[in-house]
JSON list of C-alpha atoms in Angstrom, two decimals:
[
{"chain": "N", "resi": 1, "resn": "MET", "atom": "CA", "xyz": [80.80, -150.03, 48.74]},
{"chain": "N", "resi": 2, "resn": "ARG", "atom": "CA", "xyz": [78.69, -150.69, 51.82]},
{"chain": "N", "resi": 3, "resn": "GLY", "atom": "CA", "xyz": [79.83, -147.38, 53.30]},
{"chain": "N", "resi": 4, "resn": "MET", "atom": "CA", "xyz": [78.79, -145.53, 50.13]},
{"chain": "N", "resi": 5, "resn": "ALA", "atom": "CA", "xyz": [75.36, -147.21, 50.15]},
{"chain": "N", "resi": 6, "resn": "ARG", "atom": "CA", "xyz": [74.88, -146.28, 53.80]},
{"chain": "N", "resi": 7, "resn": "TYR", "atom": "CA", "xyz": [75.94, -142.68, 53.05]},
{"chain": "N", "resi": 8, "resn": "SER", "atom": "CA", "xyz": [73.48, -142.51, 50.14]},
{"chain": "N", "resi": 9, "resn": "ALA", "atom": "CA", "xyz": [70.67, -143.82, 52.36]},
{"chain": "N", "resi": 10, "resn": "ILE", "atom": "CA", "xyz": [71.41, -141.21, 55.03]},
{"chain": "N", "resi": 11, "resn": "VAL", "atom": "CA", "xyz": [71.53, -138.37, 52.49]},
{"chain": "N", "resi": 12, "resn": "GLY", "atom": "CA", "xyz": [68.27, -139.57, 50.96]},
{"chain": "N", "resi": 13, "resn": "ALA", "atom": "CA", "xyz": [66.59, -139.69, 54.36]},
{"chain": "N", "resi": 14, "resn": "LEU", "atom": "CA", "xyz": [67.75, -136.18, 55.18]},
{"chain": "N", "resi": 15, "resn": "LEU", "atom": "CA", "xyz": [66.50, -134.84, 51.86]},
{"chain": "N", "resi": 16, "resn": "ALA", "atom": "CA", "xyz": [63.09, -136.36, 52.55]},
{"chain": "N", "resi": 17, "resn": "LEU", "atom": "CA", "xyz": [62.68, -134.44, 55.82]},
{"chain": "N", "resi": 18, "resn": "PRO", "atom": "CA", "xyz": [60.20, -131.57, 55.68]},
{"chain": "N", "resi": 19, "resn": "LEU", "atom": "CA", "xyz": [61.96, -128.24, 55.79]},
{"chain": "N", "resi": 20, "resn": "PRO", "atom": "CA", "xyz": [60.38, -124.84, 56.43]},
{"chain": "N", "resi": 21, "resn": "ALA", "atom": "CA", "xyz": [59.34, -123.15, 53.22]},
{"chain": "N", "resi": 22, "resn": "ASN", "atom": "CA", "xyz": [61.16, -120.03, 52.15]},
{"chain": "N", "resi": 23, "resn": "ALA", "atom": "CA", "xyz": [58.08, -117.91, 52.66]},
{"chain": "N", "resi": 24, "resn": "ALA", "atom": "CA", "xyz": [57.93, -114.15, 52.82]},
{"chain": "N", "resi": 25, "resn": "PRO", "atom": "CA", "xyz": [58.82, -112.73, 56.24]},
{"chain": "N", "resi": 26, "resn": "LEU", "atom": "CA", "xyz": [55.94, -112.45, 58.68]},
{"chain": "N", "resi": 27, "resn": "ASN", "atom": "CA", "xyz": [54.96, -108.87, 59.56]},
{"chain": "N", "resi": 28, "resn": "THR", "atom": "CA", "xyz": [52.29, -109.26, 62.26]},
{"chain": "N", "resi": 29, "resn": "MET", "atom": "CA", "xyz": [51.36, -111.62, 65.07]},
{"chain": "N", "resi": 30, "resn": "ASN", "atom": "CA", "xyz": [48.18, -112.51, 63.15]},
{"chain": "N", "resi": 31, "resn": "GLU", "atom": "CA", "xyz": [50.43, -113.76, 60.34]},
{"chain": "N", "resi": 32, "resn": "VAL", "atom": "CA", "xyz": [52.51, -115.68, 62.90]},
{"chain": "N", "resi": 33, "resn": "GLY", "atom": "CA", "xyz": [49.35, -117.31, 64.28]},
{"chain": "N", "resi": 34, "resn": "ALA", "atom": "CA", "xyz": [48.17, -118.26, 60.77]},
{"chain": "N", "resi": 35, "resn": "ALA", "atom": "CA", "xyz": [51.59, -119.72, 59.90]},
{"chain": "N", "resi": 36, "resn": "LEU", "atom": "CA", "xyz": [51.62, -121.83, 63.06]},
{"chain": "N", "resi": 37, "resn": "GLN", "atom": "CA", "xyz": [48.04, -122.99, 62.54]},
{"chain": "N", "resi": 38, "resn": "ALA", "atom": "CA", "xyz": [48.97, -124.16, 59.04]},
{"chain": "N", "resi": 39, "resn": "CYS", "atom": "CA", "xyz": [51.24, -126.75, 60.68]},
{"chain": "N", "resi": 40, "resn": "TRP", "atom": "CA", "xyz": [48.50, -128.03, 63.02]},
{"chain": "N", "resi": 41, "resn": "THR", "atom": "CA", "xyz": [46.76, -131.33, 62.48]},
{"chain": "N", "resi": 42, "resn": "PRO", "atom": "CA", "xyz": [44.57, -132.38, 65.41]},
{"chain": "N", "resi": 43, "resn": "PRO", "atom": "CA", "xyz": [44.84, -136.00, 66.51]},
{"chain": "N", "resi": 44, "resn": "ALA", "atom": "CA", "xyz": [42.14, -138.32, 65.15]},
{"chain": "N", "resi": 45, "resn": "ASN", "atom": "CA", "xyz": [39.04, -138.67, 67.31]},
{"chain": "N", "resi": 46, "resn": "SER", "atom": "CA", "xyz": [39.93, -135.69, 69.49]},
{"chain": "N", "resi": 47, "resn": "GLY", "atom": "CA", "xyz": [36.38, -134.35, 69.47]},
{"chain": "N", "resi": 48, "resn": "ASN", "atom": "CA", "xyz": [35.94, -130.76, 70.61]},
{"chain": "N", "resi": 49, "resn": "SER", "atom": "CA", "xyz": [39.31, -130.35, 72.33]},
{"chain": "N", "resi": 50, "resn": "SER", "atom": "CA", "xyz": [41.73, -127.47, 72.78]},
{"chain": "N", "resi": 51, "resn": "VAL", "atom": "CA", "xyz": [45.08, -126.64, 74.29]},
{"chain": "N", "resi": 52, "resn": "THR", "atom": "CA", "xyz": [46.63, -123.22, 74.73]},
{"chain": "N", "resi": 53, "resn": "LEU", "atom": "CA", "xyz": [50.42, -123.03, 74.55]},
{"chain": "N", "resi": 54, "resn": "SER", "atom": "CA", "xyz": [52.49, -120.20, 75.96]},
{"chain": "N", "resi": 55, "resn": "PHE", "atom": "CA", "xyz": [55.90, -119.48, 74.39]},
{"chain": "N", "resi": 56, "resn": "SER", "atom": "CA", "xyz": [58.46, -116.83, 73.51]},
{"chain": "N", "resi": 57, "resn": "PHE", "atom": "CA", "xyz": [60.47, -116.29, 70.35]},
{"chain": "N", "resi": 58, "resn": "LYS", "atom": "CA", "xyz": [64.03, -115.27, 69.65]},
{"chain": "N", "resi": 59, "resn": "ARG", "atom": "CA", "xyz": [64.70, -112.83, 66.80]},
{"chain": "N", "resi": 60, "resn": "ASP", "atom": "CA", "xyz": [65.78, -115.71, 64.57]},
{"chain": "N", "resi": 61, "resn": "GLY", "atom": "CA", "xyz": [62.30, -117.30, 64.67]},
{"chain": "N", "resi": 62, "resn": "THR", "atom": "CA", "xyz": [63.14, -120.09, 67.10]},
{"chain": "N", "resi": 63, "resn": "LEU", "atom": "CA", "xyz": [61.71, -120.53, 70.60]},
{"chain": "N", "resi": 64, "resn": "ILE", "atom": "CA", "xyz": [63.21, -119.48, 73.89]},
{"chain": "N", "resi": 65, "resn": "GLY", "atom": "CA", "xyz": [62.71, -122.75, 75.75]},
{"chain": "N", "resi": 66, "resn": "PRO", "atom": "CA", "xyz": [59.88, -125.24, 75.29]},
{"chain": "N", "resi": 67, "resn": "PRO", "atom": "CA", "xyz": [56.24, -124.16, 74.94]},
{"chain": "N", "resi": 68, "resn": "LYS", "atom": "CA", "xyz": [54.11, -124.59, 78.05]},
{"chain": "N", "resi": 69, "resn": "PRO", "atom": "CA", "xyz": [50.47, -125.69, 78.07]},
{"chain": "N", "resi": 70, "resn": "THR", "atom": "CA", "xyz": [48.46, -123.11, 80.01]},
{"chain": "N", "resi": 71, "resn": "ALA", "atom": "CA", "xyz": [44.92, -124.39, 79.38]},
{"chain": "N", "resi": 72, "resn": "ILE", "atom": "CA", "xyz": [43.91, -127.89, 78.36]},
{"chain": "N", "resi": 73, "resn": "LYS", "atom": "CA", "xyz": [40.38, -129.06, 77.50]},
{"chain": "N", "resi": 74, "resn": "VAL", "atom": "CA", "xyz": [40.50, -132.61, 76.18]},
{"chain": "N", "resi": 75, "resn": "SER", "atom": "CA", "xyz": [37.86, -135.26, 76.68]},
{"chain": "N", "resi": 76, "resn": "GLY", "atom": "CA", "xyz": [39.16, -138.72, 77.41]},
{"chain": "N", "resi": 77, "resn": "ASP", "atom": "CA", "xyz": [41.84, -140.16, 79.61]},
{"chain": "N", "resi": 78, "resn": "ASP", "atom": "CA", "xyz": [45.34, -138.90, 80.44]},
{"chain": "N", "resi": 79, "resn": "LYS", "atom": "CA", "xyz": [46.72, -140.64, 77.35]},
{"chain": "N", "resi": 80, "resn": "ALA", "atom": "CA", "xyz": [44.31, -138.72, 75.07]},
{"chain": "N", "resi": 81, "resn": "ARG", "atom": "CA", "xyz": [45.14, -135.48, 76.84]},
{"chain": "N", "resi": 82, "resn": "GLN", "atom": "CA", "xyz": [48.88, -136.02, 76.47]},
{"chain": "N", "resi": 83, "resn": "ALA", "atom": "CA", "xyz": [48.50, -136.98, 72.80]},
{"chain": "N", "resi": 84, "resn": "PHE", "atom": "CA", "xyz": [46.65, -133.73, 72.10]},
{"chain": "N", "resi": 85, "resn": "VAL", "atom": "CA", "xyz": [49.22, -131.59, 73.94]},
{"chain": "N", "resi": 86, "resn": "ASP", "atom": "CA", "xyz": [52.07, -133.46, 72.18]},
{"chain": "N", "resi": 87, "resn": "ALA", "atom": "CA", "xyz": [50.45, -132.87, 68.78]},
{"chain": "N", "resi": 88, "resn": "ALA", "atom": "CA", "xyz": [50.13, -129.13, 69.44]},
{"chain": "N", "resi": 89, "resn": "THR", "atom": "CA", "xyz": [53.72, -128.90, 70.69]},
{"chain": "N", "resi": 90, "resn": "ALA", "atom": "CA", "xyz": [54.94, -130.85, 67.65]},
{"chain": "N", "resi": 91, "resn": "ALA", "atom": "CA", "xyz": [53.00, -128.56, 65.28]},
{"chain": "N", "resi": 92, "resn": "LEU", "atom": "CA", "xyz": [54.68, -125.53, 66.83]},
{"chain": "N", "resi": 93, "resn": "ARG", "atom": "CA", "xyz": [58.13, -127.13, 66.76]},
{"chain": "N", "resi": 94, "resn": "ASN", "atom": "CA", "xyz": [57.74, -128.39, 63.17]},
{"chain": "N", "resi": 95, "resn": "CYS", "atom": "CA", "xyz": [56.89, -124.89, 61.90]},
{"chain": "N", "resi": 96, "resn": "LEU", "atom": "CA", "xyz": [60.09, -123.34, 63.19]},
{"chain": "N", "resi": 97, "resn": "PRO", "atom": "CA", "xyz": [62.09, -121.38, 62.50]},
{"chain": "N", "resi": 98, "resn": "LEU", "atom": "CA", "xyz": [59.71, -118.67, 61.35]},
{"chain": "N", "resi": 99, "resn": "SER", "atom": "CA", "xyz": [60.95, -115.80, 59.24]},
{"chain": "N", "resi": 100, "resn": "PHE", "atom": "CA", "xyz": [60.14, -112.44, 60.85]},
{"chain": "N", "resi": 101, "resn": "SER", "atom": "CA", "xyz": [60.28, -109.08, 59.09]},
{"chain": "N", "resi": 102, "resn": "PRO", "atom": "CA", "xyz": [62.99, -106.80, 60.57]},
{"chain": "N", "resi": 103, "resn": "ALA", "atom": "CA", "xyz": [60.34, -104.71, 62.35]},
{"chain": "N", "resi": 104, "resn": "LEU", "atom": "CA", "xyz": [58.65, -107.74, 63.93]},
{"chain": "N", "resi": 105, "resn": "ALA", "atom": "CA", "xyz": [62.00, -109.32, 64.84]},
{"chain": "N", "resi": 106, "resn": "GLN", "atom": "CA", "xyz": [62.99, -106.16, 66.75]},
{"chain": "N", "resi": 107, "resn": "GLY", "atom": "CA", "xyz": [59.96, -106.26, 69.04]},
{"chain": "N", "resi": 108, "resn": "ILE", "atom": "CA", "xyz": [59.41, -109.98, 69.50]},
{"chain": "N", "resi": 109, "resn": "PRO", "atom": "CA", "xyz": [62.29, -111.37, 71.61]},
{"chain": "N", "resi": 110, "resn": "GLY", "atom": "CA", "xyz": [61.32, -112.44, 75.11]},
{"chain": "N", "resi": 111, "resn": "LYS", "atom": "CA", "xyz": [57.66, -111.45, 74.91]},
{"chain": "N", "resi": 112, "resn": "VAL", "atom": "CA", "xyz": [55.22, -114.15, 75.95]},
{"chain": "N", "resi": 113, "resn": "PHE", "atom": "CA", "xyz": [52.65, -115.25, 73.39]},
{"chain": "N", "resi": 114, "resn": "THR", "atom": "CA", "xyz": [49.79, -117.71, 73.57]},
{"chain": "N", "resi": 115, "resn": "LEU", "atom": "CA", "xyz": [48.18, -119.75, 70.83]},
{"chain": "N", "resi": 116, "resn": "GLN", "atom": "CA", "xyz": [45.16, -122.02, 71.10]},
{"chain": "N", "resi": 117, "resn": "PHE", "atom": "CA", "xyz": [45.10, -125.24, 69.09]},
{"chain": "N", "resi": 118, "resn": "ASN", "atom": "CA", "xyz": [41.57, -126.54, 68.55]},
{"chain": "N", "resi": 119, "resn": "SER", "atom": "CA", "xyz": [39.89, -129.65, 67.26]},
{"chain": "N", "resi": 120, "resn": "PRO", "atom": "CA", "xyz": [38.19, -129.38, 64.93]},
{"chain": "N", "resi": 121, "resn": "LYS", "atom": "CA", "xyz": [40.82, -127.14, 63.38]},
{"chain": "N", "resi": 122, "resn": "ASP", "atom": "CA", "xyz": [39.96, -123.45, 63.10]},
{"chain": "N", "resi": 123, "resn": "ASN", "atom": "CA", "xyz": [41.90, -120.24, 62.75]},
{"chain": "N", "resi": 124, "resn": "ALA", "atom": "CA", "xyz": [43.40, -118.93, 65.97]},
{"chain": "N", "resi": 125, "resn": "LYS", "atom": "CA", "xyz": [45.58, -115.92, 66.58]},
{"chain": "N", "resi": 126, "resn": "ALA", "atom": "CA", "xyz": [48.83, -115.68, 68.46]},
{"chain": "N", "resi": 127, "resn": "VAL", "atom": "CA", "xyz": [48.23, -113.25, 71.29]},
{"chain": "N", "resi": 128, "resn": "GLN", "atom": "CA", "xyz": [50.86, -111.26, 73.14]},
{"chain": "N", "resi": 129, "resn": "GLN", "atom": "CA", "xyz": [50.41, -111.30, 76.91]}
]
């Protein structure tokens, strides 16, 4: 009985995890940027901060390696800076995998993109470098 209760608790916990929505495939990088921004919640009391992440996608909507911060503007100490970068990285990771249209999936693998995460939150675009 204890094993069954433990199994039920694990299944319940897994079902409670947020999963990516079955949204329509993304057709443009502007749509990709908007989808990623929808997952972004700036840390509390982060003022007028920003971080730009650089990353590359695979065709399946996952990342090729971890995102890299390329520009960081955060007021406060190192802890505040790291919290802001971690929040942006988590927002990106929590949005994946993305669903790309066949045309976008063909041209996206390996290309480097950047996305700026701002506080207060605003709309940013994913930009191909």
